[in-house]
Short mmCIF file of C-alpha atoms in Angstrom, two decimals:
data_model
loop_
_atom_site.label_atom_id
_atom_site.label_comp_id
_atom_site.label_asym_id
_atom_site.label_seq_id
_atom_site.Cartn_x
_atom_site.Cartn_y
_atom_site.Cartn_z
CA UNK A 1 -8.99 24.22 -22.25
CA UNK A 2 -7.97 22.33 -18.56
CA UNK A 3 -4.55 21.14 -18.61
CA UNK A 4 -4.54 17.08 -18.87
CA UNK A 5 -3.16 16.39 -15.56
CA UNK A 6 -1.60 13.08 -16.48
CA UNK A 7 0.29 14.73 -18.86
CA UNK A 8 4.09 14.91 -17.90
CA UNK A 9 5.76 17.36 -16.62
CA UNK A 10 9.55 18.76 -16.74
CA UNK A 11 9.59 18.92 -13.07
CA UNK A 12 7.42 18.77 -10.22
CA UNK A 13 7.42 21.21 -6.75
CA UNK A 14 7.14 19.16 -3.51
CA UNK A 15 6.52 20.95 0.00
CA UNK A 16 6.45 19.15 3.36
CA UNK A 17 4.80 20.61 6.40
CA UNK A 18 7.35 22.05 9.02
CA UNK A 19 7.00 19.52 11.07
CA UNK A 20 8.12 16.56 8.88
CA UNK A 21 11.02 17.85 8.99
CA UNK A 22 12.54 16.73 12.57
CA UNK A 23 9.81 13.64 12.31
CA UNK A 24 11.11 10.38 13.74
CA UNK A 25 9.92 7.30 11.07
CA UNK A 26 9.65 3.72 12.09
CA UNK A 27 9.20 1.22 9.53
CA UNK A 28 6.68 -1.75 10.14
CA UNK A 29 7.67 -5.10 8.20
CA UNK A 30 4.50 -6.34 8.83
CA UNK A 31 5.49 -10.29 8.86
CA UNK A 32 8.75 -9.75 10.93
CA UNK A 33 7.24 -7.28 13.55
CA UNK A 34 5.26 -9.25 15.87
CA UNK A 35 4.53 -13.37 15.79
CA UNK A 36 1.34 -13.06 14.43
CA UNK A 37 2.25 -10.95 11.44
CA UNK A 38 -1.16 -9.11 10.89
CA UNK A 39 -2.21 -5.07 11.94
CA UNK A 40 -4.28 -6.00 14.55
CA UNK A 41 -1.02 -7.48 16.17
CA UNK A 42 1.24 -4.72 15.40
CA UNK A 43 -1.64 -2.34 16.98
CA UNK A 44 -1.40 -3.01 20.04
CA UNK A 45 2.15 -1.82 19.88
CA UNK A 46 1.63 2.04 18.52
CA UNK A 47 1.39 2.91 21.90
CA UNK A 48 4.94 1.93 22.64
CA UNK A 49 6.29 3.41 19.34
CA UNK A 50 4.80 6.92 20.42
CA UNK A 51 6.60 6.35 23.29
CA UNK A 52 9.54 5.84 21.57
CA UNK A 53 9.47 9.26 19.99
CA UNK A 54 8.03 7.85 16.35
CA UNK A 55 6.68 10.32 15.05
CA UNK A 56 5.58 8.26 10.99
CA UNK A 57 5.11 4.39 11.03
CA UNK A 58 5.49 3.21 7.59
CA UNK A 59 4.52 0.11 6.62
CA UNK A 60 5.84 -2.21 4.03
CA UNK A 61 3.30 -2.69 0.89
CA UNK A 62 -0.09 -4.24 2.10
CA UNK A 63 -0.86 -5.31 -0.84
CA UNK A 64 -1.66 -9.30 -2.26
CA UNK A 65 1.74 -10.87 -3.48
CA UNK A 66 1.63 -12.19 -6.85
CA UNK A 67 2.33 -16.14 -6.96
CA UNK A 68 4.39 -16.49 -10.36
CA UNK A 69 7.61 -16.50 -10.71
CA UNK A 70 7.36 -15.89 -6.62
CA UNK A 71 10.43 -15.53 -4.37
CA UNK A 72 10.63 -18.51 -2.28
CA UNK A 73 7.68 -19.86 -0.29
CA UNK A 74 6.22 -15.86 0.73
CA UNK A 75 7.55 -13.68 -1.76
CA UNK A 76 8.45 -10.40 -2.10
CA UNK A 77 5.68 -7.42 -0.74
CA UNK A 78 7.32 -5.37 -4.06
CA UNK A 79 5.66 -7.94 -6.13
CA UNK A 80 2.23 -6.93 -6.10
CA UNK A 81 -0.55 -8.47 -7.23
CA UNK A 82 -3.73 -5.85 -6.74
CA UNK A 83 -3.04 -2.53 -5.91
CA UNK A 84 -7.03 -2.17 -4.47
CA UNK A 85 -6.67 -4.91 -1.95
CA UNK A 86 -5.29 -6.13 1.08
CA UNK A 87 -2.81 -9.01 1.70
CA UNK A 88 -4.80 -11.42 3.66
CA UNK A 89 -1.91 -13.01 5.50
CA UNK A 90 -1.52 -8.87 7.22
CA UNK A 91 -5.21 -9.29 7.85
CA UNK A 92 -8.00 -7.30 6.12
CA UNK A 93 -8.95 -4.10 5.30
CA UNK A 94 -10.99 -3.37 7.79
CA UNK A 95 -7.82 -4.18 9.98
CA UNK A 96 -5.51 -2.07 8.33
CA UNK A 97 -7.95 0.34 8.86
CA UNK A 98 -8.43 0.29 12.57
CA UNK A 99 -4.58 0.19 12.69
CA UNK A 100 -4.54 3.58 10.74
CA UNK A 101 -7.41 5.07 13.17
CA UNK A 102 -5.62 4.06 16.18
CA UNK A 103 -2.48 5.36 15.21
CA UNK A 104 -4.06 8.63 14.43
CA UNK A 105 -5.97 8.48 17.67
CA UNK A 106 -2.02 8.56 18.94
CA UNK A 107 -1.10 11.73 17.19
CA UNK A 108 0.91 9.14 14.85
CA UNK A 109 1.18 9.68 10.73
CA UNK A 110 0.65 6.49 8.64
CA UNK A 111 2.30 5.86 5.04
CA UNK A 112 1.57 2.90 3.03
CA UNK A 113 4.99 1.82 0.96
CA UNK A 114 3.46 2.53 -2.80
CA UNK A 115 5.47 0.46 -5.31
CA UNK A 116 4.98 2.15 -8.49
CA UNK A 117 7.55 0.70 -10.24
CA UNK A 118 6.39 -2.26 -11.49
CA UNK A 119 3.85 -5.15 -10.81
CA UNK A 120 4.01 -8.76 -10.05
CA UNK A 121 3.58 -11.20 -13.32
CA UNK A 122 0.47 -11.96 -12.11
CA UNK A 123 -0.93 -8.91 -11.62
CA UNK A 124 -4.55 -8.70 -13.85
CA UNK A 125 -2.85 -5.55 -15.46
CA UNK A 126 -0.78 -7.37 -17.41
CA UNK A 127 -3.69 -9.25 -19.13
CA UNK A 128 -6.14 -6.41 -19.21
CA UNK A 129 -4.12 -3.66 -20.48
CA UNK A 130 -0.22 -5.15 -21.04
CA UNK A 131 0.06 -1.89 -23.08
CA UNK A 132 0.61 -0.60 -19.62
CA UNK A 133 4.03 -2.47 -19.61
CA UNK A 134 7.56 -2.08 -20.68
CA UNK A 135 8.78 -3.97 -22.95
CA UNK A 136 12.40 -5.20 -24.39
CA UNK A 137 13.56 -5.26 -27.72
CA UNK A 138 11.75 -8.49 -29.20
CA UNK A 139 8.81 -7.13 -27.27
CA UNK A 140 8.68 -9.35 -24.53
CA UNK A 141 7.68 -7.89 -20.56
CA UNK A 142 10.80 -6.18 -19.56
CA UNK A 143 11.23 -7.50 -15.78
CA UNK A 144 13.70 -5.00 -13.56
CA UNK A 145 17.21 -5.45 -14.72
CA UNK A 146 18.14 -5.87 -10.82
CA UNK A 147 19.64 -9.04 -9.74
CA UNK A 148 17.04 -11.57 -8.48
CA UNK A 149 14.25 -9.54 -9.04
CA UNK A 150 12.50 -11.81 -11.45
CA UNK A 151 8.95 -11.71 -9.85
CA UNK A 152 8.18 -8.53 -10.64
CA UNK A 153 8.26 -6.98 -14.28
CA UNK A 154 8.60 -2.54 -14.94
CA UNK A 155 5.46 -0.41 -15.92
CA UNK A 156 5.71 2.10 -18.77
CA UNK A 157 4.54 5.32 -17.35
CA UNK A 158 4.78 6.74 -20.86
CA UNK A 159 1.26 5.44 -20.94
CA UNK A 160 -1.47 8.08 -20.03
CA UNK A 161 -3.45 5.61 -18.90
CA UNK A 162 -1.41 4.15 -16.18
CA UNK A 163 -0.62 7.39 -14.85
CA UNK A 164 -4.28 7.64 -14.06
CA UNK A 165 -4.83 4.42 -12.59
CA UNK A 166 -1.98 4.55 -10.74
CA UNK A 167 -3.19 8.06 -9.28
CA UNK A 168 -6.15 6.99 -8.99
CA UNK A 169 -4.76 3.57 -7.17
CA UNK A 170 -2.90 5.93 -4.48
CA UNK A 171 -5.94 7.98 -3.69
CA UNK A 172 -8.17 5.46 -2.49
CA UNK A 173 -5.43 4.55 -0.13
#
């Protein structure tokens, strides 16, 4: 019998590369970092960031920002709406992936900011399987019990299934 590999685990052992270890990270805010807000714009600026001695860019979540319950006129990037697509205000995913080839073209690493934590209320999870989410004690969506985070409500990872959508999520990125 194969071990389920969604099943939890009492720990978990990590290794890095030797490298990563002296690497230089630079994190990308996509809508902050040039005027245009989009990859394509922030491309034409790896160049200078290998100069710099970056060795990582990360970049904030990519994903589509969900609209309920959204902060202010943009929202947050934590509240996200569909982990399989591309915010179209950062430009497309064809985009984001020319931004990852050039980077690598650089000798530059890439990581996408993965929020695992929880989803925005209008993510389609939380119609088509709200099993997938936590819930309080009169069994209402548990949002995060952070100060002025109420766009976004917590996932249950005691749920097998969200375990594997959510690995399965992260490997198509």
């Amino acid at each position: 019998m194969t071990a389920n590999p969604y099943a939890p685990r009492a720990d978990v052992e990590l290794t890095h590369p030797e490298w990563t270890r002296s690497a230089t990270i630079y994190q990308i805010n996509q809508r902050h970092f040039t005027p245009e807000g989009t990859f394509r714009a922030a491309e034409a600026h790896l160049p200078r960031l290998r100069d710099l001695g970056v060795d990582i860019v990360w970049l904030m979540p990519v994903h589509p920002i969900g609209e309920q319950n959204r902060k202010g006129v943009l929202g947050s990037p934590y509240a996200v709406k569909d982990y399989l697509a591309v915010n179209p205000e950062f430009g497309t995913l064809d985009d984001l992936r020319h931004f990852v080839a050039t980077a690598h073209d650089l000798g530059l690493h890439v990581i996408l900011d993965w929020v695992a934590n929880h989803t925005a209320w209008d993510n389609p999870l939380v119609t088509e399987h709200p099993d997938w989410y936590a819930r309080d004690w009169k069994g209402d969506f548990r949002p995060t019990p952070w100060w002025d985070w109420d766009d976004i409500i917590d996932l249950d990872y005691g749920n097998e299934d969200l375990r594997r959508y959510m690995t399965e999520a992260m490997a198509y990125w």
